[in-house]
């Protein structure tokens, strides 16, 4: 048996998951009762495929900006270092179905986008590494498999 790790995703058997999916990866309760829900939004099958950095970077910018048009509960959208997905964190928002709808609406907005927000040297730390077309292709691919998002394990 593998030693239990402090990081939730390090305890996930990445050989048993089947991307694409959206799963609740954690919940934290603050000292004042606020609840943070962290979702694993997996675009690519771990250890078999990954998102290229310019597309992932642009998708991060687009999702971070556009998701907030659908809810004021977004805390953060963070890309995974393995380049297979994102973590989406929300505060005081525990409806899985509503989270799926927010992600779906946001990715529809990505498909309609004409530019990547904050894609310049003033607002971005690596402005040369972007691809709107790549981000839109990732969004389109993920949306095409919408019916699979709730199935995490094969």
mmCIF file of C-alpha atoms in Angstrom:
data_model
loop_
_atom_site.group_PDB
_atom_site.id
_atom_site.type_symbol
_atom_site.label_atom_id
_atom_site.label_comp_id
_atom_site.label_asym_id
_atom_site.label_seq_id
_atom_site.Cartn_x
_atom_site.Cartn_y
_atom_site.Cartn_z
ATOM 1 C CA UNK A 1 0.000 0.000 0.000
ATOM 2 C CA UNK A 2 1.246 3.475 -0.887
ATOM 3 C CA UNK A 3 1.741 5.966 1.955
ATOM 4 C CA UNK A 4 -1.089 8.500 2.227
ATOM 5 C CA UNK A 5 0.098 11.880 0.962
ATOM 6 C CA UNK A 6 -0.892 15.380 2.107
ATOM 7 C CA UNK A 7 -2.003 16.418 -1.395
ATOM 8 C CA UNK A 8 -5.354 14.909 -2.393
ATOM 9 C CA UNK A 9 -4.447 14.371 -6.045
ATOM 10 C CA UNK A 10 -1.301 12.450 -5.050
ATOM 11 C CA UNK A 11 -3.625 9.874 -3.474
ATOM 12 C CA UNK A 12 -5.709 9.545 -6.659
ATOM 13 C CA UNK A 13 -4.841 6.522 -8.796
ATOM 14 C CA UNK A 14 -4.252 8.276 -12.111
ATOM 15 C CA UNK A 15 -4.222 4.912 -13.931
ATOM 16 C CA UNK A 16 -7.877 4.296 -13.027
ATOM 17 C CA UNK A 17 -9.470 7.629 -13.989
ATOM 18 C CA UNK A 18 -10.990 8.223 -17.419
ATOM 19 C CA UNK A 19 -10.837 11.758 -18.756
ATOM 20 C CA UNK A 20 -12.672 13.923 -19.484
ATOM 21 C CA UNK A 21 -14.373 14.359 -16.134
ATOM 22 C CA UNK A 22 -15.282 16.813 -13.393
ATOM 23 C CA UNK A 23 -14.961 15.551 -9.815
ATOM 24 C CA UNK A 24 -15.121 17.117 -6.394
ATOM 25 C CA UNK A 25 -11.518 16.883 -5.198
ATOM 26 C CA UNK A 26 -11.906 18.513 -1.825
ATOM 27 C CA UNK A 27 -13.871 20.649 0.579
ATOM 28 C CA UNK A 28 -12.504 22.961 3.265
ATOM 29 C CA UNK A 29 -14.484 24.785 5.925
ATOM 30 C CA UNK A 30 -13.114 28.096 7.143
ATOM 31 C CA UNK A 31 -13.162 29.296 10.728
ATOM 32 C CA UNK A 32 -16.233 31.436 9.977
ATOM 33 C CA UNK A 33 -18.111 28.611 8.262
ATOM 34 C CA UNK A 34 -17.334 29.440 4.640
ATOM 35 C CA UNK A 35 -16.949 26.343 2.484
ATOM 36 C CA UNK A 36 -14.427 26.053 -0.361
ATOM 37 C CA UNK A 37 -15.111 23.357 -2.947
ATOM 38 C CA UNK A 38 -12.244 22.322 -5.221
ATOM 39 C CA UNK A 39 -13.070 20.517 -8.472
ATOM 40 C CA UNK A 40 -10.690 18.493 -10.636
ATOM 41 C CA UNK A 41 -11.651 19.385 -14.231
ATOM 42 C CA UNK A 42 -9.676 16.845 -16.236
ATOM 43 C CA UNK A 43 -9.343 17.547 -19.948
ATOM 44 C CA UNK A 44 -6.751 14.913 -20.869
ATOM 45 C CA UNK A 45 -6.093 11.325 -19.873
ATOM 46 C CA UNK A 46 -3.234 11.315 -17.342
ATOM 47 C CA UNK A 47 0.070 9.952 -18.612
ATOM 48 C CA UNK A 48 -1.336 9.547 -22.123
ATOM 49 C CA UNK A 49 -2.037 13.090 -23.313
ATOM 50 C CA UNK A 50 -1.571 16.676 -22.196
ATOM 51 C CA UNK A 51 -2.477 20.204 -23.219
ATOM 52 C CA UNK A 52 0.207 22.229 -24.971
ATOM 53 C CA UNK A 53 1.261 25.245 -22.911
ATOM 54 C CA UNK A 54 0.134 28.092 -25.221
ATOM 55 C CA UNK A 55 -3.373 26.568 -25.486
ATOM 56 C CA UNK A 56 -3.537 25.730 -21.775
ATOM 57 C CA UNK A 57 -2.315 29.221 -20.846
ATOM 58 C CA UNK A 58 -4.939 30.895 -23.021
ATOM 59 C CA UNK A 59 -7.675 28.583 -21.755
ATOM 60 C CA UNK A 60 -6.684 29.503 -18.195
ATOM 61 C CA UNK A 61 -6.993 33.229 -18.981
ATOM 62 C CA UNK A 62 -10.313 32.730 -20.764
ATOM 63 C CA UNK A 63 -11.854 30.502 -18.106
ATOM 64 C CA UNK A 64 -10.634 32.704 -15.248
ATOM 65 C CA UNK A 65 -12.190 35.803 -16.819
ATOM 66 C CA UNK A 66 -15.324 34.355 -18.423
ATOM 67 C CA UNK A 67 -16.418 32.030 -15.602
ATOM 68 C CA UNK A 68 -17.013 35.053 -13.404
ATOM 69 C CA UNK A 69 -19.760 36.151 -15.825
ATOM 70 C CA UNK A 70 -21.762 33.106 -14.655
ATOM 71 C CA UNK A 71 -21.151 33.154 -10.895
ATOM 72 C CA UNK A 72 -19.600 35.264 -8.184
ATOM 73 C CA UNK A 73 -18.571 32.094 -6.313
ATOM 74 C CA UNK A 74 -15.316 31.417 -8.243
ATOM 75 C CA UNK A 75 -12.280 31.653 -5.975
ATOM 76 C CA UNK A 76 -9.679 30.444 -8.463
ATOM 77 C CA UNK A 77 -9.060 28.503 -11.655
ATOM 78 C CA UNK A 78 -5.612 26.947 -11.697
ATOM 79 C CA UNK A 79 -3.915 24.783 -14.316
ATOM 80 C CA UNK A 80 -2.441 21.475 -13.215
ATOM 81 C CA UNK A 81 1.321 21.232 -13.582
ATOM 82 C CA UNK A 82 0.887 17.925 -15.436
ATOM 83 C CA UNK A 83 -1.018 19.882 -18.092
ATOM 84 C CA UNK A 84 -4.006 17.507 -18.034
ATOM 85 C CA UNK A 85 -6.606 19.773 -16.468
ATOM 86 C CA UNK A 86 -7.544 22.562 -14.089
ATOM 87 C CA UNK A 87 -8.628 23.002 -10.511
ATOM 88 C CA UNK A 88 -11.730 25.137 -10.131
ATOM 89 C CA UNK A 89 -12.402 26.403 -6.609
ATOM 90 C CA UNK A 90 -15.692 27.938 -5.484
ATOM 91 C CA UNK A 91 -16.841 29.400 -2.186
ATOM 92 C CA UNK A 92 -20.174 28.452 -0.593
ATOM 93 C CA UNK A 93 -21.377 26.696 -3.744
ATOM 94 C CA UNK A 94 -21.946 22.968 -3.300
ATOM 95 C CA UNK A 95 -24.174 22.074 -6.259
ATOM 96 C CA UNK A 96 -22.272 19.693 -8.541
ATOM 97 C CA UNK A 97 -24.833 20.095 -11.335
ATOM 98 C CA UNK A 98 -24.572 23.892 -11.119
ATOM 99 C CA UNK A 99 -20.773 23.657 -11.330
ATOM 100 C CA UNK A 100 -21.088 21.547 -14.483
ATOM 101 C CA UNK A 101 -23.376 24.212 -15.958
ATOM 102 C CA UNK A 102 -20.917 27.004 -15.074
ATOM 103 C CA UNK A 103 -18.092 25.078 -16.752
ATOM 104 C CA UNK A 104 -20.258 24.375 -19.803
ATOM 105 C CA UNK A 105 -21.351 28.016 -20.135
ATOM 106 C CA UNK A 106 -17.785 29.216 -19.675
ATOM 107 C CA UNK A 107 -16.448 26.904 -22.380
ATOM 108 C CA UNK A 108 -19.227 28.021 -24.733
ATOM 109 C CA UNK A 109 -17.991 31.577 -24.104
ATOM 110 C CA UNK A 110 -14.443 30.436 -24.911
ATOM 111 C CA UNK A 111 -15.662 29.203 -28.307
ATOM 112 C CA UNK A 112 -17.156 32.634 -29.024
ATOM 113 C CA UNK A 113 -14.121 34.615 -27.830
ATOM 114 C CA UNK A 114 -12.329 36.864 -30.301
ATOM 115 C CA UNK A 115 -9.225 37.362 -28.140
ATOM 116 C CA UNK A 116 -7.491 36.104 -25.024
ATOM 117 C CA UNK A 117 -8.059 38.469 -22.092
ATOM 118 C CA UNK A 118 -4.983 40.032 -20.475
ATOM 119 C CA UNK A 119 -2.733 38.666 -23.212
ATOM 120 C CA UNK A 120 -0.091 41.387 -22.972
ATOM 121 C CA UNK A 121 3.140 42.067 -21.103
ATOM 122 C CA UNK A 122 1.501 44.379 -18.583
ATOM 123 C CA UNK A 123 -1.135 41.858 -17.421
ATOM 124 C CA UNK A 124 0.560 38.514 -18.086
ATOM 125 C CA UNK A 125 3.858 37.031 -16.983
ATOM 126 C CA UNK A 126 4.476 35.174 -20.261
ATOM 127 C CA UNK A 127 2.409 37.015 -22.855
ATOM 128 C CA UNK A 128 4.239 35.430 -25.796
ATOM 129 C CA UNK A 129 2.849 31.988 -24.866
ATOM 130 C CA UNK A 130 -0.788 32.057 -25.952
ATOM 131 C CA UNK A 131 -3.039 30.394 -28.514
ATOM 132 C CA UNK A 132 -6.688 31.373 -28.802
ATOM 133 C CA UNK A 133 -7.211 28.721 -31.472
ATOM 134 C CA UNK A 134 -5.614 26.078 -29.246
ATOM 135 C CA UNK A 135 -7.784 27.091 -26.278
ATOM 136 C CA UNK A 136 -10.897 26.929 -28.428
ATOM 137 C CA UNK A 137 -9.956 23.483 -29.726
ATOM 138 C CA UNK A 138 -9.557 22.245 -26.131
ATOM 139 C CA UNK A 139 -12.912 23.747 -25.153
ATOM 140 C CA UNK A 140 -14.617 22.203 -28.178
ATOM 141 C CA UNK A 141 -13.121 18.776 -27.444
ATOM 142 C CA UNK A 142 -14.176 18.911 -23.781
ATOM 143 C CA UNK A 143 -17.700 20.110 -24.607
ATOM 144 C CA UNK A 144 -18.126 17.353 -27.199
ATOM 145 C CA UNK A 145 -17.811 14.837 -24.361
ATOM 146 C CA UNK A 146 -20.223 16.616 -21.994
ATOM 147 C CA UNK A 147 -22.084 13.382 -21.326
ATOM 148 C CA UNK A 148 -18.920 11.832 -19.838
ATOM 149 C CA UNK A 149 -18.051 14.549 -17.314
ATOM 150 C CA UNK A 150 -19.678 12.789 -14.356
ATOM 151 C CA UNK A 151 -17.885 9.474 -14.924
ATOM 152 C CA UNK A 152 -14.493 9.601 -13.230
ATOM 153 C CA UNK A 153 -13.415 5.975 -13.262
ATOM 154 C CA UNK A 154 -13.426 3.605 -16.233
#
